[in-house]
Structure formats: structure tokens, C-alpha cells
Amino acid sequence: MAVSAAVAGASGYAGGEVLRLLLTHPEVRIGALTGNSNAGQRLGALQPHLYPLAERVLQPTAPEVLAGHDVVFLALPHGQSAAVAAELGDEVLVVDCGADFRLRDAGEWERFYGSPHAGTWPYGLPELPGGREALRGARRIAVPGCYPTAVSLGLFPAYAAGLAEPEAVIVAASGTSGAGKAAKPHLLGSEVMGSMSPYGVGGGHRHTPEMVQNLSAAAGEPVTVSFTPTLAPMPRGILATCSAKAKAGVTAQEVRAAYGKAFQGEPFARLLPEGQWPATGAVTGSNTALVQVALDESAGRIVAVCAIDNLAKGTAGGAVQSMNIALGLPEELGLSTTGVAP
Amino acid sequence: MAVSAAVAGASGYAGGEVLRLLLTHPEVRIGALTGNSNAGQRLGALQPHLYPLAERVLQPTAPEVLAGHDVVFLALPHGQSAAVAAELGDEVLVVDCGADFRLRDAGEWERFYGSPHAGTWPYGLPELPGGREALRGARRIAVPGCYPTAVSLGLFPAYAAGLAEPEAVIVAASGTSGAGKAAKPHLLGSEVMGSMSPYGVGGGHRHTPEMVQNLSAAAGEPVTVSFTPTLAPMPRGILATCSAKAKAGVTAQEVRAAYGKAFQGEPFARLLPEGQWPATGAVTGSNTALVQVALDESAGRIVAVCAIDNLAKGTAGGAVQSMNIALGLPEELGLSTTGVAP
Amino acid sequence: MAVSAAVAGASGYAGGEVLRLLLTHPEVRIGALTGNSNAGQRLGALQPHLYPLAERVLQPTAPEVLAGHDVVFLALPHGQSAAVAAELGDEVLVVDCGADFRLRDAGEWERFYGSPHAGTWPYGLPELPGGREALRGARRIAVPGCYPTAVSLGLFPAYAAGLAEPEAVIVAASGTSGAGKAAKPHLLGSEVMGSMSPYGVGGGHRHTPEMVQNLSAAAGEPVTVSFTPTLAPMPRGILATCSAKAKAGVTAQEVRAAYGKAFQGEPFARLLPEGQWPATGAVTGSNTALVQVALDESAGRIVAVCAIDNLAKGTAGGAVQSMNIALGLPEELGLSTTGVAP
Amino acid sequence: MAVSAAVAGASGYAGGEVLRLLLTHPEVRIGALTGNSNAGQRLGALQPHLYPLAERVLQPTAPEVLAGHDVVFLALPHGQSAAVAAELGDEVLVVDCGADFRLRDAGEWERFYGSPHAGTWPYGLPELPGGREALRGARRIAVPGCYPTAVSLGLFPAYAAGLAEPEAVIVAASGTSGAGKAAKPHLLGSEVMGSMSPYGVGGGHRHTPEMVQNLSAAAGEPVTVSFTPTLAPMPRGILATCSAKAKAGVTAQEVRAAYGKAFQGEPFARLLPEGQWPATGAVTGSNTALVQVALDESAGRIVAVCAIDNLAKGTAGGAVQSMNIALGLPEELGLSTTGVAP
């Protein structure tokens, strides 16, 4: 195997999922695993599902530990990636699962994150127009946020084809793993089971400007986004319901054709047959995005729904897919299109 | 106790919830319980949670069984209520938990239900403008649909105050009990746990014209509704995320004031304090609707979220509340504002 | 209303459930509510399901706050009850939901809790032989643990009737609320949904000596208990599967008769009809214990299963039921035998 | 790829899981897929998670459809396998996921299944003493039941080492997929979420004689089994809590050594490090069995807990593992030891 990979932040959900995928990657050898407060512990105690790595011990997230690998995955809290990446040579592929390098607009970054903008890296969503090309040969990759992955795949075809007005309304439900592994009372099983709740309502969620960026690029004009995330009683999965007013005269056939064309040949994004709607349960553990679209003629809106696994296609799968492209490997390596269901 | 009540359809989820509430109602004596295929069975075998009624035996849903009660609750499949009601005298209060008499527009009824319109009864959502008055002394009540209850409470204040453009976009998540107790493969626990999925996308859900009816009445002009329902992995609860473009110049303070005014004095609808968002888990078993609202200034939209228990406030609670008003009883009897949580 | 009640520890799950029940109690007026780190906060922010108490503000858990009530419920971490109770007069009824005063054997206490034994109070499980009598007029009550409640109700009839050998084997599944509201990583929704796991295996769970105490008292001889608790992906409920070798010659009829007799006339414990097995979902929010029993003739064992709501009959419901007995009130006040299902 | 495989019963949960695994098997080409009432449908409509097979169409389960494959997996209702297998040549490897050929004792078969005994095939649990050898070169394989897999792996080490008395007590929790995909009211999501319930209590579950068979073989003497299965609110997973009285003088060290030895070198069964207990969530989608054991010195019992994925190691994974052994392929092909978590 030619490629050595380190994972910084191996004890969290994103890092764990990167490892789960790399274990099946025929061209990758898993190198150093690092953690912060968990350094020194066996991975088996922290990620008991990663049985083949159970006896690995976490090291501190330090430059000398990460050095010497071909690829370094960063699954760190926001704001920490720039410093770590700066210590790694330009020839090392750094794949950042965090937010630091996703946005092009420094003002938007500062407005939503309240800190100076670290920069912009090639964006790891190859299904977007021009997305694949931007990743070839890259040595720095910003993995998209989980919500923007689902939302962009759900709506970019309508915008790229000029079918939708530039005001998108999105409500998305996410499994709790999207909120991470840090113990907070509102994320306790007792609180989330049997309950749905919104958060970040009214435009405050940090993934909003990333959606604006992607949809505006597809549309060729500024698109506003009303985004409401909700927490659903399930560990994994995002279901994004996305709609926009159809431009005058747009027909259902045009909408369907645009989506069919947008996903043609894509290994990991699929327009479902008419009459079948996506369920997040069908993509658990898989890198597939399932999309369906309808034209609501009474309301005059294009309504698209996209289901992904937030940790797979929404984070770690997108990261591995982008790595494959950057390194010139077959894009499907280490990734599954088969979900674990029921 | 002065009021005798029969429940037709006592083996289903709606009928069971009506009984659960009536068991706590100090003025109601529970009379005949009827079922269809389950006639002859002990209620304890069908609704084991209704312990005090365990030894009751279901009778067939027949006029002679239902006759002689002051109130008859109908929790029957759509299309069956008219025939049953026709056999009951005008002095009997008939509370229909089904859809048959909810819509005023016969054309819309026929378009969505594909059968002749049975008529229109007073509508059991007292929180709507004029809603309470329409129920006083009524002897026929159409209980609103579960989704229209949540959506109407979520958006009518914005429309009644003239703050929103007449194009509403709604995405709602419902617990599986909303789909009833008939065994269908896609409702199996194995299928729904860990999964979110949409249905009726693109304007086809039968609750849509009811939302149009309520919001248009509040707005005083026709309102279009884009409605996407989703099935969530929980037994109970609806979380409705509702938005509409704010009219030019509308401020957050105006929005908040409108909602505060709309719910002032309401026993079962509450605008949460700023910063707190509703969770369906907080209203399980309760008749309370929790509402919060925000103005998204970037997207120019009013975003309101309403959480209810689909079986309680969304069906049986609304039914009992409306019965109380119709009979001149205190509105809160038999109803709780306390949820069972966690 | 004659009785004023304070609740110490009102922000936790046990305290919240005590309040939920007291809100429906016709003879109780809810007085002071206290918390520790949450003192000063609105209850509405901490327990949003307790809508009627939303504007109440938590006070510190201090003697002067708790003084002057007829009843004080303690829902505090283990080890804190003795000091608080010492400051309350002998005429005040103190109902302790914690473990401090449950065990009679000081040695067992010290072995399992590692601290000096605080004493023994009348035990709040009225269904046990002599249990109700011990509570009449009491001014100190130790509420049983949730697991011992389910296990004792499941097996005492077999022991009291002399039908079972004195070696009990118990495996119980509990909802996550039994583990409390403190945020710990293994209790995150992401970790518990879709997963069952054991804990305290091999005799280490602190509820074990309480089971030994109750079953030995019923048997009139020392009973050993092998107890394995498991964490189930649900917020509430305990399902205890309890078995013991049948004494030679015992028949299924004798077993059934013993259970029927044990629960005869009990308002909150019920032997289900033959062929029907208890589900925790049927007792959510209810004070009912559902029990079923079988004689496995091949294995020679009596197998009993008991389902309760761990927070209701298993904690707060047991507390209120015991309070009613102690104060000479009707035992059912403030308690429901109707579950919230589905 | 050398091996062609057909799957009879491809629309159910067991058949779907066989396909999920075969899709990753480097030596297998998936041939005919058959169904009964679903013949003629696209697999994508029935098993949307099996994306690479979405366009495959189910054929009827008929000899001419299954003929010509190297391996035929049968995932059929009980009682149908014998007739299908009789039509397949002796050189075809038939792997039966059903119960028909698991039991050696015809009397026990008839007692539990009420039909004539079809025979006994080599038993697909290679971890049992002599289990692997019995499968080499086999052309008929009876895949163990899901519960017997978990229970046998949990207790055979204690019996094989002569440490336990021959009376086992087992309580196991299973995810709902174990009950299959046929729509039954008690398996609705509304019924199972938030609820645990037992079934087949008192010795009636059909997997009991299979446990007796395996544990008795390990012990070299007849072992009685008290088995209580419970239905847990999760789609997948079995957690089996198994105990037996320790023989006099047995020490914790002996117990641990026996389990360590029993699983030494096993690719798919693992004794966890001391202090760590198995969770079903860690083995979702994986072929791993996680086992832990303790000696409860107070109760004098060996308590072992085993977690598996009921559809993977408990059914389809066991089937593929056994196929690999029978065909002389590396045992790990097409099987993962990595779970999908959280």
C-alpha cells in the first residue's frame, strides 16, 4: 500500500468514521492516531467498534507525531486546523474535516465564527459543477459541512439549470452524532429519544454561509438561504428538505431532467426513480446521497429532498472521496454505496 | 358526572388517546366503546396502557350502540363519519377526529380525497381568531388534522397581524403514531428507527388544503402552502417548521409582539421566552402547543416553530378541548399542560 | 389544599417527576423548589415539560428554604439526605428518593457504598407483605430503588408463598433516565440509540443488597441474587426478568394462584391475564407495575417479568404513594394507572 | 471471481444482509435473486440500501432459477428449505439461514416446530469446539439461529472448561429485525420505540433446544436452559446475558483463562479486556461477537454477556463465514470486524 495516513482527533465521531473507512481502503496504511485529552488511551476503549485498531494507543496531536505521513486528516474543533497544517509540508495532503477553510468570504467567516479568517482551501464536494477538477492534485482540502453537503446536492441542480428563484428555504433533520461526542445535557439519550427540536433558528447556524456560497456559485447569482436545522432522535443521518420558487414556466419534466443530468455518472449521488423518496436509513454507513425532487404546482415551488449519512458522505466519506481524487486514485476506493439497513 | 361519552374506534391510536384523556375528565362518564374488526375483544388486550378500562369489551360500531350518549367521539377511517353521524340525533354532540367535515371548499375536498364532500362542521381549533366562539354550543365538531393544528398555531399570528407574504413554506416531522395502527411494512420499527424520510412531497398531502384554509382565513387573502411532511423515529410528536417572507419593513419586535398577543391568555398555546426553542419531548401527553418565532433578517423570512403532541393537542386533546367549549364546561377539564418527560 | 410540599433537587429527573405527579395531586400545594448548581434559574428552562411551573425559580437546597413545609421530597445525590433531613423537624414528612436509608444492614451499606451507614427508614414499597402498615403515620420514608421495585414486585409472591429456591437470577433493562441527567459521554443519545449494553455485571450494582433484603424478608430465609442491569435505548421504563428454581413439585397453578393473591386488591400492581406479557411502553407515566409469571417445566424455573416506569412507580410514584399512606390520604391521589402510549 | 451465488428470499432482512455482505466479497459474483410475493419487483424498491443492486429484478423462488450457481443461500420461512434444497445437486453448496436443519434431535424438532424433522446439516458456528472442522468441504450448512449464536458464544467456554453447573439461565434482548419484515401490529415503530417487552417466556421459544444442543455438547452432559427473549427498541443487535452456577472452587482467574483460550485466534469472537463490557452498538454491521465474563462471588454464578449483530454474525455473517470455510476460502472474506457506530 502506497499511502500512509494519520488522523488527528481519532477519538471523536468524525475521526472514528475516517478510520472506519480507511480500514477498508486498499491503498492506505493507517499511521499515527492522535487525541487531545485522550492521548495515551487504547483506541479500543474509546471507539470499540473499530476492532482492528483496538490496541492502537492515541498520541498527542503534535507536529512530530503527524509528520512523515502522505495524508493527514484533521478532525479537530474549529479553529485548530490552521496551526496544525502550518507545521506540515506542502507535499503532505491535509484534509480538514473542520470548518476553518471552507468559506471564501472572510467577512462571512468572521460574522459567523467570530475569529479571523484562516483562508480558503479546495472544497471537497466533487459533485458540484467544477468540483472534481478543483480537487485533482490538491494538497489542502476543506471537507464540506454535513448540512451543506446535503443541501448543496439537493438544490444545486435546480440552480445550475436556471430553474429556481434565488431564495432557498431549507429545513434539515440531523442525527445526534452531528453534534459531536462532547457530553452536553441536551444531547443525553434521555433528552433526544422521542423528541425533535430545532436549533440555530433564524439564520444563525454556521453552515448557512457555506450553503449560500455553493448555491450562489451554481446559480451564478446571489442566493439567499433560510436554514433551520433540527435534531432528530437517531444517531446518524441528515434529511434535508430544500425548496425554492420555480421560475415562471418551469415544468416538472425540466426539473427532473436537470437533476438527472446533474447526477449522471456520479458514483455517490443518485436521483431516485419517480415515486420513491429517500430515507436516511438507506444510507447509514454509505457514501451515497439519495435525492428526489418534485414540482409543487399549487405552491409554485421546486421541492428536493436529500438523504445522506452525516458522518459518511457528510464528513468522513467526503473526505476520503476527495483524498482519492487529489491523489489520483480511483474515486470509489474505501467507500461503500451500500447502507447498513435496517 | 353529567356527561356520558361513547368512543367509536376505540382500538386505534386516536380513540385510545381520547379515552386516556376522558379517564381524567371529572365531568365525563365513559360509555360504549366500539371497534370494527376488534369488536368482542377486551380493551386490555388492545390498549394495555388503559388499565382502568382493561375489562371493557369492544362493541360493534353501530347506531344502537352509540345511541343514548351525550357525546360521541368518532375515531374512524376517513369517509365513515357521515353515515354514523346521520344516525345520531341533533342534540348529541358528535366530535369527529377524522377529516370528513374539516374543509369548507367542496372542490378542494374532492381534489384531495377523491370522494363527494360530506359537509363542513365547526372547526375545533379554538386558538384561531374567532375559533372559540364558533364552538360554543356546537353539536357537531370537526377536529383539525394533526399537522394543520401545529402549522396553523405556528403561522396564524404572523398572518393575522399582516406581517407575512401569502406564501408559506412548511416542513414538519411527525412521530409514527400519526400514521395509525394498521400494520404496514414501512412503519415497522425496524424501518423507522434510525431513519427520517419524507412522504407526500410536492403538494400531495391531504392536510395541505386545511392549512391553506386556516392561514388564508387569518390573512384575509389566499395563502399558498408548500408542505412537506416527514416521518421521524419517535412514537409521538409533531415539530412544524413554518416560514414565510416578511412583509417589507417588518421588525423582530413586531413579530414577537404579534405572537405574544395571539397567544395571550390561551391555556394551551404558549410563546416560549426568547432563546428557548420548543422540543416535542416537552409536550408528550400534554395538550400544550409550544411556539417560538424568529425573524431571519438575511433571508427576510419569519420562521416559526411549533411543537405539539400529535395525538393529544393534535387529535384527542383538541377534541376534548372543543367538547368542553361546546358543552360550556371549563376548557381545561380532562387536559394536562404537563408533558411526560424525559 | 392541606399539604404543602417542597422538592429538593427539582432540576433532575426524579425531582421533575415528583413535581409532575404533585401537579395533579388534589391535596398538595407545591412549595419551595431547590437545586444546587441550577439555583436561580427558571424551572421552565430546566424542565420545559412542567409548563404550569415554568416561572418558578429554583432556590438553594438550604434548611431555611425547606423549612415550614408539611412534606419535603429529597431527590439528591446519594449521601446528602441525612444532613438535610437532620435539619427538618420530626413532624415534617421527609421522603427520600435516594439510597441513604434503604438498607437495614450497615455492613452491606458500607460494602456497596463505601461510606458509613446513615440509618434505616420505613421502606416505601407498600405492596410487600406488611409494607403498607409500616408506612402509616411514618415521618421518614426511604423510597426504594427503581430496580428493586421492579424485581421485588416480580419475585416476592413466589418467595412469600414458599414456591422458589433461594437463589434468584435477574436481568433487567432500564431506560436511560435511570442514569440521571448529568452529562456523561456513554449516556449521549448517539451512544445509546440503537445499542444495548450491560453494566455493573457480576454482583457490583448497588441495588443488589436491596433486592436481597426484600426477597429474603419475603422468603423468611436468605436469598442470593445474581443481578445484571442493562441500559436500553429508551428514556423510561424497567423490564425486569426474574427467575428462580421452583421448589420440587410446584405446579403452574400454584404459581399463578400465589401471584394472584399477592396482588389482589392492589391499586398499582397487576397480574396480567394469561398469555399477555408486560411491556414498559404500557406504563409510561403511570404508577402501575405489570407482572406476568410462568413455570418453565423443562428448566424447572419460575420466570416472572415486571414492567414499571422507573421514574414513576420506580421513584416518584412510589414516593407519592408512600406519602399518601403516611399522611392517611387515599393512596391513589396524584397517581395515574393510565400509561401514555404509544 | 470464481463463485456464483444465488439468494432465495432476497427481499427480507436476512436475504438483504446476505447480499450486503456478498457485495463486498472478492470471490463471489451475485447471481439470481428470488422472492415470493415480490417477484417481478426491482430490488431498489424493496432494499433501497443495496444501491449497487437497485436495478436487479426479483425472480420467483423456483429450481430452474436457482440452478447453475455454486452456492445458494436460503433465507426462507421455516419449513420451505428442504423442498428447495432437494432440487439442487449435491455439488451445490446450500446455506440455509432458516431453522430446518439445525437440530439433531427429531423429537425436540417436532416438539417445538410441530412438523416432521427434515434432517440435520453441518452447523455453521465455527467457534464451537470442532465447529470449524465440521464445515470444511460441506455442501449443506445450517446457519445457527441468532439467539443461539450469541448464547453459545457466551457460555460454551465455561461449559467446555468444566466450570459451570449444567443449568443455564439466559435473558437476551434483540433488535426488531430479528422478528422479520412481515408487517405485524406489535412490531410497528409506534409500539416498539420506547418499550421493552418479553415474549416466548417460560421455555417456549424455538431457539431453546438449539441452545441446549450446543451447550450440552460443550459440557459433555445435558444442560438445561431457561431462556427469555425480549424485544428491544433498536433495529439490530442481540445482547445475551447468560449465567450458570459456578462449580465449587472455581476462581475468577480460571473463568477468564477459559474464555481467553476459547477465543484465542478467533477472527470474529473476542474476549474484551477486563472492565470493558460489550455494547451491541459496537458491532452493528460487523461479524464480531464481543464477550465479557465475570464471576459473581456472592451469588456463586458465572455471568457472561455476548453482543452480536443479529443479522450479521447472527445470520448472514455466520452464513458467509461458514461458506468461506466450506469452500476453502479465507474465512474473513466479505466480512467486516468493524462496526458502524455511533
CSV table of N, CA and C in Angstrom, one decimal, chain A residues 14 78 95-103 113 121-128 135 141-153 207 210-211 213-214 238 308-322:
chain,number,residue,atom,x,y,z
A,14,ALA,N,-16.1,12.2,14.0
A,14,ALA,CA,-15.6,12.3,12.6
A,14,ALA,C,-14.3,11.5,12.4
A,78,HIS,N,-13.2,23.5,15.6
A,78,HIS,CA,-13.0,24.6,14.8
A,78,HIS,C,-11.9,25.5,15.3
A,95,VAL,N,-6.3,17.0,4.9
A,95,VAL,CA,-7.7,17.0,4.6
A,95,VAL,C,-8.4,17.4,5.9
A,96,ASP,N,-9.0,18.6,5.9
A,96,ASP,CA,-9.6,19.2,7.1
A,96,ASP,C,-11.1,18.9,7.2
A,97,CYS,N,-11.5,18.2,8.2
A,97,CYS,CA,-12.9,17.9,8.3
A,97,CYS,C,-13.6,19.1,9.0
A,98,GLY,N,-12.9,20.0,9.5
A,98,GLY,CA,-13.4,21.2,10.2
A,98,GLY,C,-13.8,22.3,9.3
A,99,ALA,N,-14.3,23.4,9.9
A,99,ALA,CA,-14.8,24.5,9.1
A,99,ALA,C,-13.8,25.5,8.6
A,100,ASP,N,-12.6,25.5,9.1
A,100,ASP,CA,-11.7,26.6,9.0
A,100,ASP,C,-11.5,27.2,7.6
A,101,PHE,N,-11.4,26.3,6.7
A,101,PHE,CA,-11.0,26.7,5.3
A,101,PHE,C,-12.1,26.5,4.3
A,102,ARG,N,-13.4,26.5,4.7
A,102,ARG,CA,-14.5,26.2,3.8
A,102,ARG,C,-15.0,27.5,3.0
A,103,LEU,N,-14.9,28.6,3.7
A,103,LEU,CA,-15.6,29.8,3.2
A,103,LEU,C,-14.6,30.7,2.4
A,113,TYR,N,-18.2,33.1,12.7
A,113,TYR,CA,-17.3,32.3,13.6
A,113,TYR,C,-16.6,33.3,14.6
A,121,TRP,N,-9.5,26.7,1.2
A,121,TRP,CA,-8.8,25.5,0.6
A,121,TRP,C,-9.8,25.0,-0.5
A,122,PRO,N,-9.2,24.2,-1.4
A,122,PRO,CA,-10.1,23.5,-2.4
A,122,PRO,C,-11.2,22.7,-1.6
A,123,TYR,N,-12.4,22.8,-2.2
A,123,TYR,CA,-13.6,22.4,-1.4
A,123,TYR,C,-14.0,21.0,-1.9
A,124,GLY,N,-14.2,20.1,-0.9
A,124,GLY,CA,-14.3,18.7,-1.1
A,124,GLY,C,-15.7,18.2,-1.5
A,125,LEU,N,-16.4,18.8,-2.4
A,125,LEU,CA,-17.7,18.3,-2.9
A,125,LEU,C,-17.6,18.1,-4.4
A,126,PRO,N,-17.1,17.0,-4.9
A,126,PRO,CA,-16.8,16.8,-6.3
A,126,PRO,C,-18.0,16.9,-7.2
A,127,GLU,N,-19.2,16.6,-6.6
A,127,GLU,CA,-20.4,16.6,-7.4
A,127,GLU,C,-20.8,18.0,-7.9
A,128,LEU,N,-20.3,19.0,-7.3
A,128,LEU,CA,-20.7,20.4,-7.7
A,128,LEU,C,-20.0,20.7,-9.1
A,135,LEU,N,-10.2,19.5,-7.2
A,135,LEU,CA,-9.5,18.7,-6.2
A,135,LEU,C,-8.3,17.9,-6.8
A,141,ILE,N,-7.4,20.3,1.5
A,141,ILE,CA,-8.8,20.1,1.1
A,141,ILE,C,-9.6,20.5,2.3
A,142,ALA,N,-10.6,21.3,2.1
A,142,ALA,CA,-11.6,21.6,3.1
A,142,ALA,C,-12.9,20.8,2.9
A,143,VAL,N,-13.1,19.8,3.8
A,143,VAL,CA,-14.3,19.0,3.7
A,143,VAL,C,-15.5,19.8,4.0
A,144,PRO,N,-16.6,19.7,3.2
A,144,PRO,CA,-17.8,20.5,3.4
A,144,PRO,C,-18.4,20.1,4.8
A,145,GLY,N,-19.2,21.0,5.3
A,145,GLY,CA,-20.0,20.7,6.4
A,145,GLY,C,-21.1,19.7,6.0
A,146,CYS,N,-21.6,19.0,7.0
A,146,CYS,CA,-22.6,17.9,6.8
A,146,CYS,C,-23.9,18.5,6.2
A,147,TYR,N,-24.4,19.5,6.8
A,147,TYR,CA,-25.6,20.1,6.2
A,147,TYR,C,-25.4,20.7,4.8
A,148,PRO,N,-24.3,21.4,4.6
A,148,PRO,CA,-24.1,22.0,3.2
A,148,PRO,C,-23.9,20.9,2.2
A,149,THR,N,-23.4,19.7,2.6
A,149,THR,CA,-23.3,18.6,1.6
A,149,THR,C,-24.7,18.2,1.2
A,150,ALA,N,-25.6,18.0,2.1
A,150,ALA,CA,-26.9,17.5,1.8
A,150,ALA,C,-27.7,18.6,1.0
A,151,VAL,N,-27.6,19.8,1.5
A,151,VAL,CA,-28.4,20.9,0.9
A,151,VAL,C,-27.8,21.2,-0.5
A,152,SER,N,-26.5,21.2,-0.7
A,152,SER,CA,-26.0,21.6,-2.0
A,152,SER,C,-26.3,20.5,-3.0
A,153,LEU,N,-26.2,19.3,-2.6
A,153,LEU,CA,-26.6,18.2,-3.5
A,153,LEU,C,-28.1,18.3,-3.8
A,207,HIS,N,-23.4,26.8,9.3
A,207,HIS,CA,-23.4,26.2,7.9
A,207,HIS,C,-24.1,27.0,6.9
A,210,GLU,N,-22.0,28.7,4.1
A,210,GLU,CA,-21.5,27.7,3.1
A,210,GLU,C,-22.5,27.3,2.1
A,211,MET,N,-23.8,27.2,2.5
A,211,MET,CA,-24.8,26.9,1.6
A,211,MET,C,-25.0,28.0,0.6
A,213,GLN,N,-22.8,30.1,-0.3
A,213,GLN,CA,-21.6,30.1,-1.3
A,213,GLN,C,-21.8,29.1,-2.4
A,214,ASN,N,-22.3,27.9,-2.0
A,214,ASN,CA,-22.4,26.8,-3.0
A,214,ASN,C,-23.6,27.1,-4.0
A,238,ILE,N,-28.8,12.7,7.8
A,238,ILE,CA,-29.4,14.0,7.5
A,238,ILE,C,-30.4,13.9,6.5
A,308,ILE,N,-28.4,11.8,3.4
A,308,ILE,CA,-27.0,11.3,3.5
A,308,ILE,C,-26.8,10.8,4.9
A,309,ASP,N,-25.7,10.1,5.0
A,309,ASP,CA,-25.2,9.8,6.3
A,309,ASP,C,-24.3,11.0,6.7
A,310,ASN,N,-24.6,11.7,7.8
A,310,ASN,CA,-23.8,12.9,8.1
A,310,ASN,C,-22.4,12.6,8.4
A,311,LEU,N,-22.1,11.4,8.9
A,311,LEU,CA,-20.7,11.1,9.2
A,311,LEU,C,-19.9,10.6,8.0
A,312,ALA,N,-20.7,9.9,7.1
A,312,ALA,CA,-20.0,9.3,5.9
A,312,ALA,C,-20.0,10.4,4.8
A,313,LYS,N,-20.9,10.4,3.9
A,313,LYS,CA,-20.8,11.4,2.8
A,313,LYS,C,-20.7,12.8,3.4
A,314,GLY,N,-21.4,13.0,4.5
A,314,GLY,CA,-21.4,14.3,5.1
A,314,GLY,C,-20.1,14.7,5.8
A,315,THR,N,-19.2,13.8,6.0
A,315,THR,CA,-17.9,14.2,6.7
A,315,THR,C,-16.8,13.3,6.2
A,316,ALA,N,-16.7,12.1,6.8
A,316,ALA,CA,-15.5,11.3,6.5
A,316,ALA,C,-15.5,10.7,5.1
A,317,GLY,N,-16.7,10.3,4.6
A,317,GLY,CA,-16.8,9.8,3.2
A,317,GLY,C,-16.4,10.9,2.2
A,318,GLY,N,-16.9,12.1,2.4
A,318,GLY,CA,-16.5,13.2,1.6
A,318,GLY,C,-15.0,13.4,1.6
A,319,ALA,N,-14.4,13.2,2.8
A,319,ALA,CA,-13.0,13.4,3.0
A,319,ALA,C,-12.2,12.4,2.2
A,320,VAL,N,-12.6,11.1,2.3
A,320,VAL,CA,-11.9,10.1,1.6
A,320,VAL,C,-12.1,10.2,0.1
A,321,GLN,N,-13.3,10.5,-0.3
A,321,GLN,CA,-13.6,10.7,-1.7
A,321,GLN,C,-12.7,11.8,-2.3
A,322,SER,N,-12.6,12.8,-1.6
A,322,SER,CA,-11.8,14.0,-2.0
A,322,SER,C,-10.3,13.6,-2.0
